[in-house]
Coordinates of C-alpha atoms and ligand atoms in Angstrom, one line a residue:
M1 CA 45.9 44.4 146.2
A2 CA 46.6 48.1 145.9
I3 CA 50.2 49.2 145.7
N4 CA 51.1 51.9 148.1
R5 CA 54.1 54.0 148.6
P6 CA 56.2 53.1 151.8
K7 CA 55.2 54.7 155.1
G8 CA 56.8 58.1 155.7
T9 CA 57.6 58.9 152.0
Q10 CA 55.8 61.3 149.8
D11 CA 55.1 61.6 146.1
H12 CA 55.9 65.1 144.7
L13 CA 53.2 65.6 142.1
P14 CA 52.8 67.6 139.0
D15 CA 50.3 70.6 138.9
G16 CA 46.8 69.5 138.1
S17 CA 47.2 66.1 140.0
P18 CA 43.8 65.5 141.7
K19 CA 45.2 65.0 145.3
L20 CA 47.8 67.9 145.1
T21 CA 48.4 70.0 148.2
S22 CA 51.1 72.6 148.2
D23 CA 53.4 70.5 150.4
I24 CA 53.5 67.8 148.0
S25 CA 53.7 69.9 144.8
A26 CA 56.7 69.3 142.6
R27 CA 56.5 72.8 141.4
A28 CA 56.9 74.1 145.1
F29 CA 59.7 71.6 145.5
S30 CA 61.7 73.1 142.6
Y31 CA 60.7 76.5 143.8
V32 CA 62.7 75.6 147.1
T33 CA 65.8 74.1 145.3
D34 CA 65.9 76.8 142.6
T35 CA 65.8 79.6 145.3
A36 CA 68.5 77.9 147.3
R37 CA 70.5 77.4 144.1
R38 CA 70.5 81.0 143.3
V39 CA 71.3 82.3 146.7
L40 CA 74.1 79.7 147.3
E41 CA 75.6 79.8 143.7
R42 CA 75.9 83.6 143.9
A43 CA 77.8 83.2 147.1
G44 CA 80.4 81.1 145.3
A45 CA 79.1 77.4 146.2
S46 CA 79.5 74.7 143.7
F47 CA 77.0 71.8 143.5
I48 CA 78.2 68.4 144.6
A49 CA 76.4 65.1 144.6
T50 CA 77.3 62.1 146.6
P51 CA 75.6 58.6 146.8
M52 CA 72.5 58.0 148.4
F53 CA 74.2 55.1 150.4
E54 CA 77.6 55.1 152.1
E55 CA 79.6 52.7 154.2
A56 CA 78.0 52.4 157.6
E57 CA 81.2 53.3 159.1
V58 CA 81.1 56.8 157.5
V59 CA 78.0 57.5 159.0
K60 CA 78.8 56.0 162.5
R61 CA 82.1 57.8 162.9
G62 CA 80.6 61.0 161.4
V63 CA 77.2 61.3 162.9
G64 CA 78.3 59.7 166.2
G65 CA 77.5 56.2 167.8
S66 CA 75.5 57.5 170.6
T67 CA 73.0 59.5 168.4
D68 CA 69.4 58.4 167.8
I69 CA 70.2 58.6 164.0
V70 CA 72.8 56.0 164.3
R71 CA 71.3 53.7 167.0
K72 CA 67.8 53.7 165.8
E73 CA 67.1 55.2 162.4
M74 CA 69.6 53.8 159.9
F75 CA 68.2 51.9 157.0
S76 CA 70.8 49.1 156.2
V77 CA 71.4 48.3 152.4
Y78 CA 71.4 44.6 151.4
Y79 CA 72.4 43.4 148.1
F80 CA 73.0 40.1 146.2
G81 CA 71.5 38.4 149.3
D82 CA 74.4 39.7 151.5
H83 CA 74.9 42.6 153.9
G84 CA 77.2 45.0 152.2
G85 CA 77.9 47.1 155.4
Y86 CA 76.2 50.1 153.8
V87 CA 73.4 52.4 155.0
L88 CA 71.2 54.8 153.2
R89 CA 72.6 58.2 154.1
P90 CA 70.6 59.9 157.0
E91 CA 72.2 63.3 156.1
G92 CA 74.6 64.7 153.7
T93 CA 77.6 66.2 155.7
A94 CA 79.5 62.9 156.5
G95 CA 79.3 61.8 152.9
I96 CA 80.4 65.2 151.5
V97 CA 83.3 65.3 153.9
R98 CA 84.1 61.8 152.8
A99 CA 84.1 62.8 149.2
Y100 CA 86.2 65.8 149.9
L101 CA 88.9 63.7 151.4
Q102 CA 88.6 60.8 148.9
N103 CA 88.7 63.1 145.8
G104 CA 91.5 65.3 147.0
L105 CA 89.3 68.5 146.9
K106 CA 91.8 70.2 149.3
Q107 CA 93.5 71.3 146.0
L108 CA 90.7 73.5 145.2
P109 CA 90.7 77.2 146.5
T110 CA 89.9 77.5 150.1
P111 CA 87.5 77.8 151.7
L112 CA 85.6 75.5 149.4
K113 CA 82.0 76.2 149.4
L114 CA 79.7 73.2 148.3
W115 CA 75.9 72.7 148.1
T116 CA 73.7 69.9 147.3
H117 CA 70.0 68.7 147.6
G118 CA 68.7 65.3 147.7
P119 CA 66.8 62.6 149.6
M120 CA 67.9 61.5 153.1
F121 CA 66.5 58.5 155.0
R122 CA 65.8 58.1 158.7
A123 CA 63.6 55.3 160.2
E124 CA 61.7 57.7 162.6
N125 CA 58.3 57.6 164.0
V126 CA 56.3 59.2 161.3
Q127 CA 54.3 62.3 161.9
K128 CA 53.6 65.6 160.0
G129 CA 57.0 67.0 159.0
R130 CA 58.9 63.9 160.2
L131 CA 59.4 61.5 157.3
R132 CA 61.5 58.3 156.6
Q133 CA 62.6 59.7 153.2
F134 CA 62.8 63.4 153.3
H135 CA 64.9 65.9 151.4
Q136 CA 67.5 68.5 152.3
V137 CA 69.1 71.4 150.9
D138 CA 72.7 71.2 152.2
Y139 CA 75.5 73.8 152.2
E140 CA 79.0 73.0 153.4
V141 CA 82.2 75.1 153.6
L142 CA 85.5 73.3 154.1
G143 CA 88.9 74.7 155.0
S144 CA 88.4 77.6 157.3
T145 CA 87.9 78.3 161.0
D146 CA 87.2 82.0 160.4
P147 CA 84.1 83.1 162.3
L148 CA 83.3 85.2 159.3
V149 CA 82.5 81.8 157.4
D150 CA 80.0 80.9 160.3
A151 CA 78.3 84.3 160.0
E152 CA 78.1 84.0 156.3
A153 CA 76.6 80.4 156.4
I154 CA 74.0 81.6 158.7
L155 CA 73.3 84.6 156.6
L156 CA 72.9 82.5 153.5
M157 CA 70.2 80.4 155.3
V158 CA 68.3 83.5 156.2
Q159 CA 68.6 84.6 152.7
V160 CA 67.2 81.3 151.3
I161 CA 64.2 81.9 153.7
Q162 CA 63.8 85.5 152.5
G163 CA 64.0 84.4 148.9
L164 CA 61.3 81.9 149.4
G165 CA 59.2 84.7 150.9
L166 CA 58.7 83.1 154.4
T167 CA 58.6 85.5 157.3
G168 CA 57.7 83.7 160.5
V169 CA 61.2 82.2 160.9
Q170 CA 63.5 82.6 163.9
V171 CA 67.4 81.8 164.0
K172 CA 68.3 80.2 167.3
L173 CA 72.0 80.5 167.9
G174 CA 74.2 78.6 170.5
S175 CA 77.6 77.0 170.8
I176 CA 78.5 73.4 171.5
G177 CA 82.2 74.5 172.6
D178 CA 85.2 72.6 171.9
P179 CA 85.7 69.1 172.9
E180 CA 87.3 69.9 176.4
D181 CA 84.2 72.1 177.1
R182 CA 81.9 69.3 176.0
D183 CA 83.8 67.0 178.4
R184 CA 83.3 69.3 181.3
Y185 CA 79.5 69.6 180.4
N186 CA 79.2 66.0 180.2
S187 CA 80.8 65.5 183.6
Y188 CA 78.3 68.0 185.0
L189 CA 75.4 66.4 183.4
R190 CA 76.6 62.9 184.6
E191 CA 76.8 64.2 188.2
L192 CA 73.4 66.0 187.8
F193 CA 71.4 63.0 186.3
T194 CA 73.1 60.0 188.2
P195 CA 71.0 60.4 191.5
H196 CA 67.8 60.3 189.2
V197 CA 68.8 57.5 186.9
E198 CA 65.7 55.5 187.7
R199 CA 63.4 58.3 186.4
L200 CA 65.2 58.4 182.9
S201 CA 64.0 56.4 179.9
D202 CA 66.1 53.3 179.0
D203 CA 67.6 55.1 176.1
S204 CA 68.7 57.9 178.4
R205 CA 70.2 55.7 180.9
D206 CA 72.3 54.4 178.2
R207 CA 73.1 58.0 177.0
L208 CA 74.1 58.8 180.7
E209 CA 76.9 56.3 180.2
R210 CA 78.0 57.2 176.6
N211 CA 77.2 60.8 176.1
P212 CA 74.9 62.5 178.7
M213 CA 74.4 65.5 176.4
R214 CA 72.3 63.4 174.1
I215 CA 69.8 63.3 177.2
L216 CA 68.9 66.9 176.4
D217 CA 67.6 66.0 172.9
S218 CA 65.7 63.0 174.0
K219 CA 62.0 62.6 172.6
S220 CA 60.8 61.0 175.9
Q221 CA 58.4 63.3 177.8
A222 CA 59.7 61.9 181.1
D223 CA 63.2 62.9 180.3
Q224 CA 62.1 66.4 179.2
A225 CA 60.1 66.7 182.5
L226 CA 63.3 65.8 184.4
I227 CA 65.4 68.2 182.5
Q228 CA 63.0 71.1 183.4
E229 CA 62.8 70.0 187.0
L230 CA 66.5 69.8 187.4
Q231 CA 67.0 73.1 185.8
V232 CA 69.9 71.9 183.8
R233 CA 72.5 74.6 183.1
P234 CA 73.0 75.2 179.3
M235 CA 76.1 74.2 177.3
L236 CA 76.8 77.9 176.6
D237 CA 77.7 78.3 180.4
F238 CA 80.5 75.8 179.9
L239 CA 82.3 77.3 177.0
G240 CA 86.2 77.8 177.4
P241 CA 87.6 81.3 176.4
E242 CA 88.5 80.3 172.7
A243 CA 85.0 79.0 172.0
Q244 CA 83.6 82.0 173.8
Q245 CA 85.6 84.3 171.7
H246 CA 84.7 82.5 168.4
F247 CA 81.0 82.8 169.4
E248 CA 81.2 86.6 170.0
A249 CA 83.1 87.0 166.8
V250 CA 80.2 85.3 164.9
R251 CA 77.6 87.4 166.7
G252 CA 79.6 90.5 165.8
H253 CA 79.4 89.9 162.2
L254 CA 75.7 89.0 162.3
D255 CA 75.0 92.0 164.1
A256 CA 77.0 94.2 161.7
W257 CA 74.9 92.7 158.9
E258 CA 71.7 93.1 160.9
V259 CA 70.9 89.4 160.8
Q260 CA 68.1 88.8 163.3
Y261 CA 68.7 85.9 165.7
E262 CA 68.2 84.9 169.3
V263 CA 70.9 83.4 171.5
D264 CA 69.6 79.9 172.5
P265 CA 72.0 78.6 175.3
S266 CA 70.4 75.2 175.2
I267 CA 71.1 74.3 171.5
V268 CA 72.7 70.8 171.4
R269 CA 71.7 69.5 168.0
G270 CA 71.3 65.8 167.4
L271 CA 74.5 64.9 165.8
D272 CA 78.0 64.4 167.4
Y273 CA 80.2 66.1 165.0
Y274 CA 79.6 69.6 166.0
R275 CA 82.0 72.0 167.6
R276 CA 81.5 75.6 168.6
T277 CA 78.8 77.6 166.5
A278 CA 75.5 75.6 166.2
W279 CA 72.1 76.9 165.3
E280 CA 68.7 76.0 164.2
L281 CA 65.9 77.8 162.3
H282 CA 62.4 77.4 163.7
H283 CA 59.0 78.5 162.3
Q284 CA 56.3 79.9 164.3
H285 CA 53.6 77.6 163.0
I286 CA 55.4 74.4 162.9
G287 CA 56.1 72.6 166.2
A288 CA 59.1 73.7 168.3
K289 CA 60.4 70.1 168.0
S290 CA 60.6 70.4 164.2
A291 CA 63.3 72.8 163.0
L292 CA 63.2 73.9 159.5
G293 CA 66.8 73.6 159.4
G294 CA 70.0 73.5 161.5
G295 CA 73.8 73.6 161.2
G296 CA 77.0 74.1 162.9
R297 CA 80.7 73.8 162.8
Y298 CA 82.4 70.4 162.7
D299 CA 86.1 71.0 162.7
G300 CA 86.9 67.3 163.9
L301 CA 84.8 65.5 161.4
A302 CA 87.5 64.9 158.7
A303 CA 90.0 63.6 161.1
Q304 CA 87.1 61.4 162.6
L305 CA 86.8 59.8 159.2
G306 CA 90.3 59.1 159.0
G307 CA 91.4 62.2 156.9
H308 CA 93.6 65.2 157.3
E309 CA 92.4 67.9 159.9
T310 CA 90.0 70.0 157.8
P311 CA 87.8 72.4 159.5
G312 CA 84.2 72.7 158.2
I313 CA 80.8 74.2 158.8
G314 CA 77.5 73.9 157.2
W315 CA 73.7 73.5 157.4
A316 CA 70.8 71.8 156.0
F317 CA 67.1 72.6 155.4
G318 CA 64.5 70.0 155.4
V319 CA 62.7 70.7 152.1
E320 CA 59.3 69.2 153.2
R321 CA 59.3 71.3 156.3
L322 CA 59.9 74.4 154.1
L323 CA 57.1 73.3 152.2
L324 CA 54.8 73.1 155.2
A325 CA 55.9 76.6 156.1
L326 CA 55.1 78.0 152.7
E327 CA 51.7 76.4 152.9
Q328 CA 51.1 77.7 156.4
E329 CA 52.1 81.2 155.4
G330 CA 50.0 81.0 152.2
V331 CA 53.0 82.1 150.2
T332 CA 52.0 82.4 146.4
L333 CA 54.4 80.5 144.3
P334 CA 55.4 82.0 140.9
E335 CA 53.3 80.5 138.1
S336 CA 54.9 77.8 135.9
E337 CA 55.2 79.2 132.4
G338 CA 53.5 77.5 129.6
P339 CA 55.3 76.8 126.4
L340 CA 56.3 79.4 123.8
L341 CA 54.5 77.4 121.2
Y342 CA 51.7 74.8 120.7
V343 CA 51.6 73.6 117.1
A344 CA 49.2 71.0 115.6
A345 CA 48.2 69.8 112.1
L346 CA 44.8 70.0 110.8
D347 CA 45.2 66.7 108.8
P348 CA 46.8 63.3 109.9
E349 CA 49.4 63.5 106.9
H350 CA 50.9 66.8 108.2
I351 CA 51.5 65.8 111.8
G352 CA 55.1 65.1 111.1
V353 CA 55.5 68.7 109.7
A354 CA 53.9 70.1 112.9
A355 CA 56.3 68.0 115.0
R356 CA 59.4 69.2 113.0
V357 CA 58.4 72.8 113.5
A358 CA 58.1 72.3 117.4
L359 CA 61.4 70.4 117.5
S360 CA 63.0 73.4 115.7
V361 CA 61.5 75.9 118.2
R362 CA 62.9 73.9 121.2
A363 CA 66.3 75.4 120.2
I364 CA 65.0 78.7 121.7
G365 CA 62.4 77.7 124.2
A366 CA 59.6 75.2 125.1
A367 CA 57.5 73.9 122.2
E368 CA 54.9 71.2 122.2
F369 CA 53.0 69.6 119.1
G370 CA 49.7 67.8 118.7
Y371 CA 50.0 64.0 118.3
K372 CA 46.8 63.8 116.5
A373 CA 45.3 66.2 113.7
Q374 CA 43.0 68.8 115.2
K375 CA 40.4 71.1 114.2
P376 CA 41.7 74.9 114.6
G377 CA 39.2 75.7 117.4
N378 CA 40.7 72.8 119.3
V379 CA 44.4 73.7 118.6
F380 CA 43.5 77.2 120.1
R381 CA 41.7 75.6 123.1
D382 CA 44.7 73.1 123.8
A383 CA 47.2 75.9 123.4
E384 CA 45.3 78.0 125.9
R385 CA 45.0 75.1 128.5
K386 CA 48.7 74.7 128.1
R387 CA 49.1 78.5 128.8
A388 CA 51.1 78.7 125.5
R389 CA 52.2 82.0 124.1
Y390 CA 51.5 81.1 120.6
A391 CA 49.4 78.5 118.8
G392 CA 50.4 77.3 115.3
L393 CA 48.5 75.6 112.7
I394 CA 49.8 73.5 109.8
G395 CA 46.9 72.9 107.1
S396 CA 47.5 71.6 103.7
D397 CA 48.0 75.2 102.4
E398 CA 50.8 75.8 105.0
A399 CA 52.3 72.4 104.4
A400 CA 52.4 73.0 100.5
A401 CA 54.0 76.5 101.0
G402 CA 56.3 75.6 103.9
T403 CA 54.6 78.2 106.2
V404 CA 52.8 78.0 109.6
T405 CA 49.8 80.1 110.7
L406 CA 50.6 81.7 114.1
K407 CA 48.2 83.1 116.7
H408 CA 49.4 85.2 119.6
L409 CA 47.0 84.0 122.2
Q410 CA 46.9 87.1 124.3
S411 CA 46.3 89.6 121.6
G412 CA 44.4 87.3 119.3
E413 CA 46.7 88.5 116.3
Q414 CA 47.1 86.1 113.7
Q415 CA 49.6 85.8 110.6
T416 CA 51.3 83.2 108.4
L417 CA 55.0 83.2 108.0
P418 CA 57.6 80.8 106.6
V419 CA 58.7 78.1 108.9
S420 CA 62.2 79.1 108.0
E421 CA 61.8 82.4 109.7
L422 CA 59.7 81.2 112.7
V423 CA 62.6 80.7 115.1
A424 CA 64.0 84.2 114.4
Y425 CA 60.6 85.9 114.6
L426 CA 59.8 84.0 118.1
T427 CA 63.2 85.0 119.4
G428 CA 62.5 88.7 118.8
Q429 CA 58.9 88.4 120.0
A430 CA 59.8 86.3 123.1
A431 CA 62.4 89.2 124.3
A432 CA 59.7 91.9 123.7
D433 CA 56.8 89.7 125.4
M434 CA 58.9 88.7 128.5
P435 CA 57.0 89.7 131.7
A436 CA 58.9 92.2 133.9
S437 CA 59.0 89.5 136.8
Q438 CA 61.4 87.2 134.4
A439 CA 63.4 90.1 133.1
L440 CA 64.3 91.2 136.7
D441 CA 65.1 88.7 139.3
S442 CA 62.6 90.3 141.6
R443 CA 63.0 88.1 144.6
A444 CA 66.8 88.1 144.7
Ligands
LIG1 P1 69.6 67.9 161.1 O1 69.3 68.9 162.1 O2 69.7 66.5 161.6 O3 71.0 68.3 160.5 O4 68.7 67.9 159.8 C1 68.6 69.2 159.0 C2 67.1 69.3 158.8 O5 66.5 68.2 158.1 C3 66.1 69.4 160.0 O6 66.1 70.7 160.6 C4 64.8 69.2 159.4 O7 64.2 70.2 158.8 C5 65.3 68.1 158.3 N1 64.8 66.8 158.8 C6 65.6 66.0 159.5 N2 65.0 64.8 159.8 C7 63.8 64.9 159.2 C8 62.8 64.0 159.0 N3 62.8 62.8 159.6 N4 61.8 64.3 158.3 C9 61.8 65.5 157.6 N5 62.6 66.4 157.8 C10 63.7 66.1 158.6 C11 71.7 67.6 159.6 O8 71.2 66.8 158.8 C12 73.0 68.2 159.2 N6 73.7 67.3 158.2 C13 73.1 69.6 158.9 C14 74.4 70.3 158.6 C15 75.1 70.3 157.5 N7 75.3 70.4 159.6 C16 76.5 70.8 159.1 N8 76.3 70.7 157.8

């Protein structure tokens, strides 16, 4: 019986794989995470990693008991035949805030900017761009209520998009208000929907009791039709003066920085921890229901998890959705670089010498060696296939003299030089050869 990967998961494959498409290319995947790293670390964010599973309570209290994520999409983790009360993380924020509280990160300079990337798990109905194991790039800022931090977070998301070379992306900005504002909105929604309760899906009847706002992000077509018909007023109409002022301040900073966005009064997001600023990034070619990313402020989350009051804000991109967008837009990815050197022996007894040459060159760059003796023509052919900059030959003359014959593949220039001088020679040449695209960070 063939063994297949689980439904709703993907393999990210190396270049040259027969079934490779750009949305499952490991190189494209690294392109996304490398771009995010560059943008976020330049803004002062530090990398953090937290476990892939957390106590269910962290996710329930964080993401919210009335969300689809908690009610329907959690993967439980069982071990030693017992239920450990753990779940695979469906998102990164709750775990990061848990780690912040547990590890005393409050001591670090405030606001603390953190970023991570890694797999997340949601047992959803699988479709294009909607997976059960997907990956997020995640940015979180803890310790500040300043609207400037909100604006910078949104700007950084836009800069990641620009760094990737994507153009068809729109920022949709809204506000979820403060808890009192949301209570008022929920009362309004309860009053509005109650006379139509029989038309709501089973899930939404339950939402009407627990948290009516969740009806608005229902995936049921019937619910969405009713929402249209009732001309539901948006959350933004219910903001209190403080949340309104905060929203205006965020917009002021974004306008000053000329960040393009559209106010979307109906943004509600799918997680319960949000307060005030909330936004999503959408792509023109990927369905309206499939955001590339989203985020918002979550000033109540730390206290919700049992910790000290700590304001926070952050966002996450779905890496697979970014890969789909890159494919849709036909963005050309930078070529992966071949090794600096491919070196092989011409006789079996000198394979060890060739290996030692390659190992020494790895101190300054990528170097590979042949595991079998090869004819010179095959050494050059393999070096070209690997897109190496130099090919090296170790024949019996070279082995006896402690030299290597080196061919610069682009110019065809060939020379023999002592192995003891090789690293110094290649260091000088590598600097001179470096393509302009690597010397300058052209997409920054
Ligand atoms: P989210 O909107 O649930 O927010 O997820 C962020 C992004 O992850 C989505 O916009 C989407 O691109 C991707 N994503 C979500 N579910 C799936 C799926 N099943 N398959 C593929 N991609 C998916 C959060 O997770 C928040 N933690 C973001 C945040 C960080 N808010 C504050 N800090």
